[in-house]
Short mmCIF file of C-alpha atoms in Angstrom, two decimals:
data_model
loop_
_atom_site.label_atom_id
_atom_site.label_comp_id
_atom_site.label_asym_id
_atom_site.label_seq_id
_atom_site.Cartn_x
_atom_site.Cartn_y
_atom_site.Cartn_z
CA MET A 1 28.27 1.38 1.20
CA GLN A 2 30.55 3.87 -0.51
CA GLN A 3 29.96 4.68 -4.16
CA LEU A 4 33.23 6.04 -5.52
CA MET A 5 33.92 5.51 -9.22
CA GLN A 6 32.00 7.26 -11.97
CA GLN A 7 30.84 4.90 -14.72
CA LYS A 8 28.29 4.50 -17.47
CA PRO A 9 25.03 3.13 -16.00
CA THR A 10 23.73 -0.34 -16.81
CA TYR A 11 20.45 1.13 -18.09
CA GLU A 12 19.42 4.54 -19.41
CA THR A 13 15.79 5.59 -19.71
CA ASP A 14 13.60 8.68 -19.68
CA VAL A 15 11.40 7.44 -16.83
CA LEU A 16 12.17 4.70 -14.32
CA ILE A 17 9.01 3.35 -12.67
CA ILE A 18 9.70 1.30 -9.54
CA GLY A 19 6.66 -0.91 -9.04
CA SER A 20 4.32 -2.76 -11.37
CA GLY A 21 0.82 -2.54 -9.91
CA ALA A 22 -2.08 -0.38 -11.07
CA ALA A 23 -0.22 2.88 -10.34
CA GLY A 24 3.04 1.97 -12.06
CA LEU A 25 1.52 0.35 -15.15
CA THR A 26 -1.04 3.15 -15.62
CA LEU A 27 1.78 5.67 -15.53
CA ALA A 28 3.84 3.61 -17.99
CA LEU A 29 1.01 3.40 -20.51
CA HIS A 30 0.25 7.12 -20.32
CA LEU A 31 3.92 8.00 -20.88
CA ALA A 32 4.85 5.39 -23.46
CA GLU A 33 3.86 7.45 -26.51
CA HIS A 34 6.16 10.24 -25.36
CA ALA A 35 9.19 8.60 -23.72
CA ARG A 36 11.26 5.50 -23.07
CA ILE A 37 9.98 3.73 -19.97
CA LEU A 38 11.66 1.18 -17.71
CA VAL A 39 9.37 -0.66 -15.27
CA LEU A 40 10.99 -2.43 -12.33
CA SER A 41 9.07 -5.29 -10.72
CA LYS A 42 10.31 -6.98 -7.55
CA GLY A 43 8.50 -10.19 -8.44
CA PRO A 44 6.45 -11.36 -11.41
CA LEU A 45 4.31 -8.61 -12.97
CA THR A 46 1.15 -10.31 -11.74
CA GLU A 47 2.29 -10.21 -8.11
CA GLY A 48 1.39 -7.28 -5.88
CA SER A 49 -1.48 -5.77 -3.93
CA THR A 50 -3.41 -4.73 -7.05
CA TYR A 51 -3.75 -8.34 -8.22
CA TYR A 52 -5.34 -9.40 -4.93
CA ALA A 53 -7.78 -6.49 -4.58
CA GLN A 54 -11.30 -7.91 -4.51
CA GLY A 55 -13.87 -5.20 -3.94
CA GLY A 56 -13.68 -2.66 -6.74
CA ILE A 57 -13.11 0.99 -7.63
CA ALA A 58 -15.32 3.89 -6.52
CA ALA A 59 -16.72 6.46 -8.95
CA VAL A 60 -20.06 8.14 -9.58
CA PHE A 61 -21.88 6.24 -12.34
CA ASP A 62 -25.39 6.18 -10.84
CA GLU A 63 -27.70 9.08 -11.75
CA ASP A 64 -28.94 9.16 -8.15
CA ASP A 65 -25.38 9.59 -6.87
CA SER A 66 -23.18 12.70 -7.02
CA ILE A 67 -19.55 13.75 -6.79
CA ASP A 68 -20.46 15.89 -3.78
CA SER A 69 -21.76 12.78 -2.05
CA HIS A 70 -18.53 10.87 -2.85
CA ILE A 71 -16.57 13.81 -1.45
CA ASP A 72 -18.64 13.95 1.73
CA ASP A 73 -18.38 10.19 2.33
CA THR A 74 -14.60 10.27 1.89
CA LEU A 75 -14.22 13.21 4.27
CA VAL A 76 -16.33 11.50 6.93
CA ALA A 77 -14.40 8.24 6.64
CA GLY A 78 -11.12 10.16 6.91
CA ALA A 79 -12.12 11.41 10.39
CA GLY A 80 -11.48 15.08 9.66
CA LEU A 81 -7.93 14.59 8.41
CA CYS A 82 -8.40 14.41 4.63
CA SER A 83 -7.15 17.17 2.38
CA ARG A 84 -10.35 18.49 0.82
CA GLU A 85 -8.38 19.59 -2.23
CA ALA A 86 -7.07 16.05 -2.78
CA VAL A 87 -10.51 14.52 -2.21
CA GLU A 88 -12.15 16.88 -4.70
CA TYR A 89 -9.43 16.32 -7.29
CA THR A 90 -9.70 12.52 -6.98
CA THR A 91 -13.47 12.27 -7.07
CA GLN A 92 -13.83 14.77 -9.91
CA ASN A 93 -11.42 12.71 -12.03
CA ALA A 94 -12.77 9.33 -10.94
CA ARG A 95 -15.19 8.61 -13.75
CA ALA A 96 -12.74 9.59 -16.50
CA SER A 97 -10.07 7.41 -14.90
CA LEU A 98 -12.38 4.40 -14.81
CA GLN A 99 -13.43 5.05 -18.37
CA TRP A 100 -9.75 4.87 -19.31
CA LEU A 101 -9.53 1.45 -17.63
CA ILE A 102 -12.65 0.36 -19.51
CA ASP A 103 -11.07 1.55 -22.75
CA GLN A 104 -7.99 -0.56 -21.96
CA GLY A 105 -10.25 -3.59 -21.76
CA VAL A 106 -11.04 -4.05 -18.06
CA GLY A 107 -14.33 -5.95 -17.93
CA PHE A 108 -16.36 -4.50 -15.10
CA ASP A 109 -19.62 -6.34 -14.37
CA GLN A 110 -22.62 -5.01 -16.28
CA ILE A 111 -26.38 -5.18 -15.89
CA ASP A 112 -28.15 -6.64 -18.91
CA SER A 113 -29.67 -3.77 -20.86
CA ASN A 114 -31.02 -3.12 -24.32
CA ALA A 115 -30.32 0.59 -24.04
CA GLY A 116 -27.06 0.40 -26.00
CA ALA A 117 -24.67 2.13 -23.60
CA PRO A 118 -23.39 -0.28 -20.93
CA ARG A 119 -24.90 -0.11 -17.45
CA TYR A 120 -22.50 -1.22 -14.78
CA HIS A 121 -23.41 -3.23 -11.71
CA LEU A 122 -22.50 -1.09 -8.70
CA ASN A 123 -21.72 -2.45 -5.24
CA ARG A 124 -22.01 -0.53 -2.00
CA GLU A 125 -19.33 -0.81 0.67
CA GLY A 126 -18.67 0.54 4.14
CA GLY A 127 -18.67 4.33 4.41
CA HIS A 128 -20.42 4.85 1.05
CA SER A 129 -23.90 6.39 1.05
CA HIS A 130 -24.62 5.10 -2.48
CA ARG A 131 -23.82 2.19 -4.75
CA ARG A 132 -20.77 3.42 -6.64
CA ILE A 133 -18.30 0.52 -6.69
CA LEU A 134 -17.48 -0.80 -10.15
CA HIS A 135 -16.18 -4.34 -9.90
CA ALA A 136 -15.28 -7.49 -11.81
CA ALA A 137 -17.13 -10.05 -9.68
CA ASP A 138 -14.96 -10.32 -6.54
CA ALA A 139 -11.61 -10.20 -8.37
CA THR A 140 -11.43 -6.60 -9.58
CA GLY A 141 -7.73 -6.22 -8.94
CA LYS A 142 -6.94 -9.31 -10.99
CA ALA A 143 -8.98 -7.96 -13.91
CA VAL A 144 -7.20 -4.59 -13.73
CA GLN A 145 -3.71 -6.03 -13.31
CA THR A 146 -3.92 -8.66 -16.05
CA THR A 147 -5.39 -6.14 -18.50
CA LEU A 148 -2.68 -3.56 -17.84
CA VAL A 149 0.07 -6.19 -17.97
CA ASP A 150 -1.14 -7.31 -21.41
CA ARG A 151 -1.14 -3.73 -22.66
CA VAL A 152 2.30 -2.98 -21.23
CA ARG A 153 3.89 -6.13 -22.68
CA GLN A 154 2.74 -5.09 -26.16
CA HIS A 155 4.24 -1.59 -26.10
CA PRO A 156 7.65 -1.18 -27.76
CA ASN A 157 8.62 1.83 -25.63
CA ILE A 158 8.22 -0.02 -22.32
CA GLN A 159 11.03 -2.23 -21.03
CA LEU A 160 10.17 -4.59 -18.19
CA LEU A 161 12.62 -5.88 -15.58
CA GLU A 162 11.04 -8.59 -13.45
CA ARG A 163 12.59 -9.93 -10.23
CA PHE A 164 14.67 -6.79 -9.59
CA ASN A 165 14.78 -5.00 -6.21
CA ALA A 166 15.31 -1.27 -5.98
CA VAL A 167 18.14 -0.65 -3.51
CA ASP A 168 18.34 3.15 -3.26
CA LEU A 169 17.67 6.29 -5.24
CA ILE A 170 20.62 8.18 -6.68
CA THR A 171 20.39 11.85 -5.70
CA SER A 172 22.65 14.77 -4.93
CA ARG A 173 23.85 12.88 -1.84
CA GLN A 174 25.75 10.41 -4.05
CA THR A 175 26.54 12.64 -7.02
CA GLY A 176 27.25 16.07 -5.53
CA ARG A 177 25.02 17.53 -8.25
CA PRO A 178 22.04 19.88 -7.68
CA HIS A 179 19.19 18.55 -5.54
CA ALA A 180 17.30 16.07 -7.75
CA VAL A 181 16.94 12.37 -8.51
CA TYR A 182 19.26 10.92 -11.17
CA GLY A 183 18.33 7.25 -11.15
CA ALA A 184 18.57 4.27 -8.85
CA TYR A 185 20.65 1.32 -7.78
CA ILE A 186 18.82 -1.94 -8.47
CA TRP A 187 19.58 -5.52 -7.44
CA ASN A 188 19.40 -8.17 -10.15
CA ARG A 189 18.04 -11.16 -8.25
CA LYS A 190 18.98 -13.64 -10.96
CA HIS A 191 22.65 -12.63 -11.17
CA GLU A 192 22.80 -11.38 -7.54
CA GLN A 193 24.48 -8.12 -8.44
CA VAL A 194 23.73 -4.41 -8.02
CA GLU A 195 23.23 -2.49 -11.28
CA THR A 196 22.65 1.18 -12.08
CA VAL A 197 19.78 2.97 -13.83
CA ALA A 198 20.09 6.54 -15.07
CA ALA A 199 16.80 8.34 -15.67
CA LYS A 200 15.40 11.82 -16.21
CA PHE A 201 12.54 11.03 -13.82
CA VAL A 202 11.83 8.31 -11.26
CA ALA A 203 8.40 7.27 -10.03
CA LEU A 204 7.84 5.23 -6.91
CA ALA A 205 4.84 2.92 -7.24
CA THR A 206 5.93 0.31 -4.72
CA GLY A 207 2.73 -0.02 -2.69
CA GLY A 208 2.41 -0.04 1.08
CA ALA A 209 4.19 -1.45 4.09
CA SER A 210 1.78 -3.80 5.83
CA LYS A 211 4.38 -6.58 5.83
CA VAL A 212 5.81 -4.78 8.86
CA TYR A 213 3.03 -6.57 10.82
CA GLN A 214 2.87 -10.26 11.65
CA TYR A 215 -0.64 -10.67 10.23
CA THR A 216 -1.42 -8.96 6.95
CA SER A 217 -3.65 -9.34 3.93
CA ASN A 218 -0.84 -8.09 1.69
CA PRO A 219 1.45 -10.17 -0.54
CA ASP A 220 5.10 -10.64 0.41
CA VAL A 221 6.31 -7.76 -1.76
CA ALA A 222 4.58 -5.10 0.41
CA SER A 223 7.66 -4.20 2.43
CA GLY A 224 7.60 -0.41 2.34
CA ASP A 225 10.53 -0.13 -0.08
CA GLY A 226 9.46 3.12 -1.74
CA ILE A 227 8.69 4.88 1.54
CA ALA A 228 12.08 3.92 3.00
CA MET A 229 14.01 4.87 -0.15
CA ALA A 230 12.25 8.23 -0.41
CA TRP A 231 12.94 8.94 3.27
CA ARG A 232 16.64 8.15 2.82
CA ALA A 233 16.64 10.45 -0.23
CA GLY A 234 15.31 13.36 1.85
CA CYS A 235 11.52 13.20 1.37
CA ARG A 236 9.05 13.93 4.13
CA THR A 237 6.45 11.40 5.20
CA ALA A 238 3.00 12.07 6.64
CA ASN A 239 0.41 10.20 8.69
CA MET A 240 2.39 6.97 8.97
CA GLU A 241 0.53 6.12 12.19
CA PHE A 242 -2.62 5.36 10.22
CA ASN A 243 -2.26 1.77 9.12
CA GLN A 244 -5.60 0.30 8.17
CA PHE A 245 -6.44 -3.11 9.55
CA HIS A 246 -8.99 -4.77 7.30
CA PRO A 247 -11.70 -6.16 9.56
CA THR A 248 -12.27 -9.44 7.75
CA CYS A 249 -9.34 -11.65 6.84
CA LEU A 250 -10.22 -15.36 6.66
CA TYR A 251 -9.09 -17.12 9.85
CA HIS A 252 -7.69 -20.41 8.62
CA PRO A 253 -4.16 -21.89 8.68
CA GLY A 254 -4.38 -22.50 4.94
CA ALA A 255 -5.35 -18.91 4.10
CA GLN A 256 -3.30 -16.58 6.27
CA THR A 257 -3.53 -13.61 3.91
CA PHE A 258 -6.87 -14.22 2.20
CA LEU A 259 -9.10 -11.18 2.37
CA LEU A 260 -12.89 -11.29 2.51
CA THR A 261 -14.05 -8.25 0.60
CA GLU A 262 -16.11 -5.51 2.19
CA ALA A 263 -18.63 -6.06 -0.57
CA LEU A 264 -19.83 -9.11 1.39
CA ARG A 265 -21.11 -6.77 4.10
CA GLY A 266 -22.41 -4.47 1.39
CA GLU A 267 -24.56 -7.36 0.18
CA GLY A 268 -25.91 -8.16 3.63
CA ALA A 269 -23.28 -10.28 5.41
CA LEU A 270 -23.53 -9.96 9.21
CA LEU A 271 -20.77 -10.05 11.81
CA LYS A 272 -21.49 -12.45 14.67
CA ARG A 273 -19.98 -13.73 17.86
CA PRO A 274 -19.25 -17.44 18.25
CA ASP A 275 -22.71 -17.86 19.84
CA GLY A 276 -24.35 -16.45 16.68
CA SER A 277 -25.34 -13.06 18.12
CA ARG A 278 -24.63 -9.82 16.22
CA PHE A 279 -22.45 -7.15 17.82
CA MET A 280 -21.89 -4.33 15.29
CA PRO A 281 -25.19 -2.50 16.11
CA GLU A 282 -23.72 -1.98 19.60
CA PHE A 283 -20.70 -0.13 18.17
CA HIS A 284 -22.05 2.03 15.33
CA GLU A 285 -25.35 3.14 13.86
CA ALA A 286 -24.28 1.83 10.44
CA ALA A 287 -23.58 -1.59 11.97
CA GLU A 288 -21.69 -3.80 9.47
CA LEU A 289 -21.35 -0.87 7.06
CA ALA A 290 -19.47 1.30 9.54
CA PRO A 291 -16.00 2.58 8.51
CA ARG A 292 -13.23 0.00 8.61
CA ASP A 293 -11.50 1.37 11.71
CA VAL A 294 -14.71 1.02 13.71
CA VAL A 295 -15.38 -2.51 12.49
CA ALA A 296 -11.80 -3.66 13.05
CA ARG A 297 -11.72 -2.30 16.62
CA ALA A 298 -15.11 -3.88 17.36
CA ILE A 299 -13.90 -7.31 16.21
CA ASP A 300 -10.64 -6.89 18.14
CA TYR A 301 -12.58 -5.83 21.25
CA GLU A 302 -14.99 -8.78 21.10
CA MET A 303 -12.17 -11.27 20.53
CA LYS A 304 -10.28 -9.98 23.57
CA ARG A 305 -13.40 -9.70 25.73
CA LEU A 306 -14.50 -13.24 24.99
CA GLY A 307 -11.05 -14.78 24.66
CA ALA A 308 -12.10 -15.93 21.19
CA ASP A 309 -9.75 -16.73 18.32
CA CYS A 310 -12.03 -15.10 15.77
CA MET A 311 -15.44 -13.66 15.01
CA TYR A 312 -17.75 -14.79 12.17
CA LEU A 313 -19.02 -13.23 8.95
CA ASP A 314 -22.32 -14.76 7.86
CA ILE A 315 -23.93 -14.33 4.43
CA SER A 316 -25.54 -17.78 4.37
CA HIS A 317 -29.02 -16.22 4.65
CA GLN A 318 -28.66 -15.01 1.04
CA PRO A 319 -29.60 -17.41 -1.81
CA ALA A 320 -26.78 -19.78 -2.73
CA ASP A 321 -26.90 -18.80 -6.41
CA PHE A 322 -26.58 -15.11 -5.47
CA ILE A 323 -23.47 -15.83 -3.38
CA LYS A 324 -21.82 -17.94 -6.08
CA GLU A 325 -22.53 -15.34 -8.76
CA HIS A 326 -21.32 -12.31 -6.81
CA PHE A 327 -18.41 -13.90 -4.94
CA PRO A 328 -17.11 -16.78 -7.05
CA THR A 329 -13.44 -16.40 -6.04
CA ILE A 330 -14.21 -16.34 -2.33
CA TYR A 331 -16.70 -19.18 -2.65
CA GLU A 332 -14.21 -21.45 -4.43
CA LYS A 333 -11.36 -20.57 -2.06
CA CYS A 334 -13.44 -21.25 1.05
CA LEU A 335 -14.88 -24.45 -0.40
CA ALA A 336 -11.34 -25.70 -1.05
CA LEU A 337 -10.65 -25.12 2.65
CA GLY A 338 -13.74 -27.05 3.70
CA ILE A 339 -16.01 -24.05 4.35
CA ASP A 340 -19.28 -23.68 2.45
CA MET A 341 -20.20 -20.01 2.79
CA THR A 342 -23.68 -20.67 1.40
CA LYS A 343 -24.42 -22.77 4.49
CA GLU A 344 -22.14 -21.57 7.31
CA PRO A 345 -20.44 -18.41 8.59
CA LEU A 346 -16.83 -17.56 7.76
CA PRO A 347 -14.27 -17.23 10.61
CA VAL A 348 -12.59 -13.80 10.44
CA VAL A 349 -9.89 -11.72 12.15
CA PRO A 350 -8.51 -8.23 11.40
CA ALA A 351 -5.20 -8.01 9.50
CA ALA A 352 -2.90 -5.16 8.49
CA HIS A 353 -4.13 -4.09 5.10
CA TYR A 354 -3.35 -0.56 3.91
CA THR A 355 -0.83 2.21 4.62
CA CYS A 356 -2.86 5.45 4.67
CA GLY A 357 0.21 7.64 5.13
CA GLY A 358 3.32 7.73 2.99
CA VAL A 359 5.64 9.96 1.01
CA VAL A 360 4.34 13.53 0.85
CA THR A 361 3.28 14.57 -2.66
CA ASP A 362 1.34 17.35 -4.33
CA LEU A 363 -1.55 16.93 -6.78
CA HIS A 364 0.97 16.22 -9.57
CA ALA A 365 2.36 13.31 -7.48
CA GLN A 366 5.65 15.23 -7.02
CA THR A 367 7.71 14.58 -3.90
CA ASP A 368 10.18 16.90 -2.15
CA VAL A 369 12.99 15.72 -4.45
CA PRO A 370 12.84 17.25 -7.97
CA GLY A 371 12.17 14.62 -10.61
CA LEU A 372 10.90 12.08 -8.09
CA TYR A 373 7.21 11.10 -8.07
CA ALA A 374 5.22 8.80 -5.79
CA ILE A 375 1.86 7.29 -6.75
CA GLY A 376 -0.52 4.83 -5.15
CA GLU A 377 -0.21 3.42 -1.66
CA VAL A 378 3.39 4.58 -1.28
CA ALA A 379 2.22 8.22 -1.42
CA TYR A 380 0.49 10.58 0.98
CA THR A 381 -1.77 12.75 -1.16
CA GLY A 382 -4.19 13.69 1.62
CA LEU A 383 -7.02 11.64 0.10
CA HIS A 384 -7.39 9.09 2.87
CA GLY A 385 -6.90 11.10 6.04
CA ALA A 386 -7.11 9.01 9.20
CA ASN A 387 -8.93 6.13 7.52
CA ARG A 388 -9.21 5.09 3.87
CA MET A 389 -12.73 4.57 2.59
CA ALA A 390 -13.29 1.29 0.77
CA SER A 391 -12.47 1.21 -2.97
CA ASN A 392 -10.76 4.60 -3.03
CA SER A 393 -7.32 2.96 -3.23
CA LEU A 394 -7.21 1.68 -6.81
CA LEU A 395 -8.94 4.92 -7.76
CA GLU A 396 -6.09 6.94 -6.28
CA CYS A 397 -3.57 4.83 -8.23
CA VAL A 398 -5.16 5.60 -11.60
CA VAL A 399 -6.03 9.26 -10.96
CA PHE A 400 -2.58 10.23 -9.70
CA ALA A 401 -0.73 8.14 -12.27
CA GLN A 402 -2.49 10.21 -14.91
CA ALA A 403 -1.64 13.41 -13.05
CA ALA A 404 2.03 12.43 -12.83
CA ALA A 405 2.11 11.52 -16.52
CA LYS A 406 0.83 14.95 -17.55
CA HIS A 407 3.39 16.68 -15.35
CA ILE A 408 6.31 14.56 -16.60
CA ILE A 409 5.36 14.97 -20.28
CA GLN A 410 5.51 18.76 -19.89
CA ARG A 411 9.09 18.50 -18.58
CA LEU A 412 10.61 15.70 -20.66
CA ASP A 413 12.53 18.01 -22.99
CA LYS A 414 13.80 20.20 -20.16
CA VAL A 415 15.78 17.49 -18.33
CA GLN A 416 18.92 15.66 -19.48
CA ILE A 417 19.98 12.17 -18.43
CA THR A 418 23.13 12.11 -16.32
CA THR A 419 25.16 9.41 -18.05
CA GLN A 420 28.00 9.21 -15.49
CA LEU A 421 26.83 7.97 -12.10
CA PRO A 422 28.70 6.64 -9.05
CA SER A 423 29.19 2.90 -9.31
CA TRP A 424 28.21 0.49 -6.56
CA ASP A 425 31.29 -0.50 -4.56
CA GLU A 426 31.32 -4.05 -3.17
CA SER A 427 35.08 -4.24 -2.72
CA LYS A 428 34.86 -4.28 1.09
CA VAL A 429 31.91 -6.61 1.65
CA ASN A 430 31.63 -10.37 1.96
CA ASP A 431 29.04 -13.06 1.37
CA SER A 432 27.00 -13.52 4.51
CA ASP A 433 27.14 -16.74 6.48
CA GLU A 434 24.68 -15.42 9.07
CA GLU A 435 21.34 -15.44 7.22
CA VAL A 436 19.75 -16.70 10.45
CA ILE A 437 20.29 -13.25 11.98
CA ILE A 438 18.18 -11.63 9.25
CA GLN A 439 15.44 -14.20 9.74
CA HIS A 440 15.43 -13.70 13.51
CA ASN A 441 15.32 -9.90 13.25
CA TRP A 442 12.58 -10.17 10.62
CA HIS A 443 10.30 -12.23 12.87
CA GLU A 444 11.06 -10.13 15.94
CA LEU A 445 10.16 -6.89 14.15
CA ARG A 446 6.83 -8.11 12.79
CA LEU A 447 5.81 -9.65 16.12
CA PHE A 448 6.48 -6.62 18.33
CA MET A 449 4.89 -4.29 15.76
CA TRP A 450 1.74 -6.42 15.96
CA ASP A 451 1.79 -6.53 19.77
CA TYR A 452 2.81 -2.92 20.48
CA VAL A 453 1.71 -0.87 17.45
CA GLY A 454 -1.45 -2.69 16.38
CA ILE A 455 -5.12 -1.81 16.46
CA VAL A 456 -4.96 -0.51 20.06
CA ARG A 457 -1.85 1.29 21.33
CA THR A 458 -0.48 2.86 24.52
CA ASN A 459 2.41 5.22 25.21
CA LYS A 460 4.35 2.46 26.94
CA ARG A 461 3.90 0.03 24.07
CA LEU A 462 5.11 2.64 21.58
CA GLU A 463 8.18 3.43 23.70
CA ARG A 464 9.04 -0.27 23.92
CA ALA A 465 8.63 -0.66 20.19
CA LEU A 466 10.93 2.30 19.46
CA ARG A 467 13.67 0.90 21.72
CA ARG A 468 13.51 -2.44 19.89
CA ILE A 469 13.58 -0.68 16.53
CA GLU A 470 16.67 1.35 17.41
CA MET A 471 18.52 -1.81 18.46
CA LEU A 472 17.56 -3.56 15.24
CA GLN A 473 18.62 -0.57 13.17
CA HIS A 474 22.15 -0.68 14.56
CA GLU A 475 22.40 -4.42 13.88
CA ILE A 476 21.05 -4.08 10.36
CA HIS A 477 23.25 -1.07 9.58
CA ASP A 478 26.36 -3.04 10.53
CA TYR A 479 25.16 -6.05 8.58
CA TYR A 480 24.36 -3.94 5.50
CA ALA A 481 27.77 -2.28 5.60
CA ASN A 482 29.71 -5.55 5.74
CA PHE A 483 27.81 -8.07 3.63
CA LYS A 484 26.48 -8.29 0.09
CA VAL A 485 22.84 -7.40 -0.34
CA SER A 486 20.06 -9.96 -0.59
CA ASN A 487 16.29 -9.77 -0.96
CA ASN A 488 15.69 -10.45 2.75
CA LEU A 489 18.31 -7.92 3.84
CA LEU A 490 16.96 -5.19 1.56
CA GLU A 491 13.38 -5.75 2.71
CA LEU A 492 14.35 -5.93 6.38
CA ARG A 493 16.33 -2.69 6.09
CA ASN A 494 13.30 -0.98 4.57
CA LEU A 495 10.77 -2.47 6.98
CA VAL A 496 12.75 -1.37 10.03
CA GLN A 497 12.89 2.16 8.61
CA VAL A 498 9.15 2.15 7.99
CA ALA A 499 8.52 0.75 11.48
CA GLU A 500 10.42 3.71 12.95
CA LEU A 501 8.31 6.15 10.94
CA ILE A 502 5.09 4.46 12.06
CA VAL A 503 6.08 4.52 15.73
CA ARG A 504 7.43 8.07 15.73
CA SER A 505 4.29 9.29 13.98
CA ALA A 506 2.11 7.45 16.50
CA MET A 507 4.05 9.01 19.39
CA GLU A 508 3.52 12.47 17.90
CA ARG A 509 -0.28 12.09 17.85
CA LYS A 510 -1.72 12.89 21.29
CA GLU A 511 -5.26 11.82 20.48
CA SER A 512 -7.27 8.91 19.10
CA ARG A 513 -8.48 9.52 15.58
CA GLY A 514 -9.51 7.13 12.81
CA LEU A 515 -7.17 4.16 12.60
CA HIS A 516 -4.93 5.39 15.43
CA TYR A 517 -6.34 4.47 18.84
CA ASN A 518 -4.23 5.17 21.94
CA LEU A 519 -5.64 4.23 25.34
CA ASP A 520 -3.57 7.01 26.94
CA HIS A 521 -5.07 9.62 24.60
CA PRO A 522 -8.63 8.38 23.95
CA ASP A 523 -10.18 11.73 22.99
CA LEU A 524 -10.16 13.78 19.80
CA LEU A 525 -8.25 17.04 19.70
CA PRO A 526 -10.29 20.03 18.48
CA GLU A 527 -8.10 20.48 15.39
CA ALA A 528 -7.12 17.72 12.94
CA VAL A 529 -3.49 18.13 11.84
CA PRO A 530 -1.41 15.73 9.70
CA THR A 531 1.69 14.19 11.28
CA LEU A 532 4.69 15.31 9.22
CA LEU A 533 8.16 13.84 9.70
CA THR A 534 11.29 15.28 8.08
CA PRO A 535 14.51 13.28 7.56
CA ALA A 536 16.61 16.14 8.90
CA GLN A 537 15.06 15.51 12.33
CA PHE A 538 16.70 12.07 12.56
CA ARG A 539 19.94 12.27 10.56
CA THR A 540 21.96 10.76 13.42
CA ASN A 541 20.03 7.50 13.12
CA PRO A 542 22.07 4.82 11.29
CA GLY A 543 18.90 3.66 9.59
CA ASN A 544 18.87 6.87 7.56
CA THR A 545 22.23 6.49 5.84
CA ALA A 546 22.15 5.33 2.24
#
């Protein structure tokens, strides 16, 4: 696409927030008293990974727990690759961030008490040495998302655009101005046209990229849009090889993306083979409470060894009333599918769940492009290292949204909106009559990423995946240059870019660490070093042209 003519943008705002989950809405609410905010949501505001998060949010609320313990647990789970500075910053700000959510109206479960001050019920999950997970039954994400959506809808300084895709960031590459972000091109799905947003600051809060895999716990919107856009704008990425596969996704044709929270294992659920025997004690001293990468590989190993379609998660030994009280959402969902978890085990398989790497940021959530921020799963802060510990994800969203807000507020008066931006030129493109090509490429990408770049990898599988990706990139580049954009085309373009970053990062790592396991490099290297990729390394690739 060539953007030629200068014109007044469709929208002007102080801060454009691309994404409407916990990270984006927290940032919007913190900024709204100081600036005009525009929030872009690809689907309905209630859609996204936040809404479907079950387990909870980690913070030290128990007097027997400590921030040092939370730090140590996170560092251990991250397999030596966490940034200690990021871990300390996140855990030290955890309680205040959760208190802010409580003040907004999020109803975390409490223990009955006459003491006056609320006492919160705390779960324990894999990797945690203490009970420190605040939760709203087994639907914490829903409680957080609906509360924040209600607050955002009531604020006069926040404008919401639902069912809009972000296409690309507008930077010096399009404008010829000094290196910075000036806004974004967005696709109005209702009117099927590209529009322009001018902004002083842009924040990416688009979530992760697990839709690049055939089997995922994520909703359809998790297509790596923010990572791909930031890469095309010149931002570095880090640790993209570490994609977390959640060990326990319900194995049922009617629930392909339904997650079974780690809190089940925290409350005593056991992983079993089809014959009813346990296997996790053979893989890790913490058994079912081992870090997610260990549990996911153990399930994958047992499935392949036995030729089984799934393993089983059994909590039926707990009292039925206990199960229904603590896991009402899961209980009702499984019952609707004909499975009574109070009486029988749940069939489970691993599924792509969380992108531990992402766009490189500092502790203010700033990226390499001035004025551009990245918060939540789209970002690489250094918190998660080679494996994210359970319930640190929503925490990262809130902590770094608050950090970004403080940084932006300090700079609001120092930046001017650029009111003349290059328009989007569609004069040389046509309506596509080959949608089947997009669908075919879509399915091919997700299948070979699952087969070649999944839980267990080899050098040969990675090389095959990269060859397929490069072929797809050429096809998609030609298609993008000649046809009008659509939701499927935009997502496919971004997913192929993210797939390249995942594979190239995996090829750079000559060891097995955390979530990245390569049979050709099974040992740990003595030094843990993040995998950094820079766009300048790959400028000849057609997938990197905006």
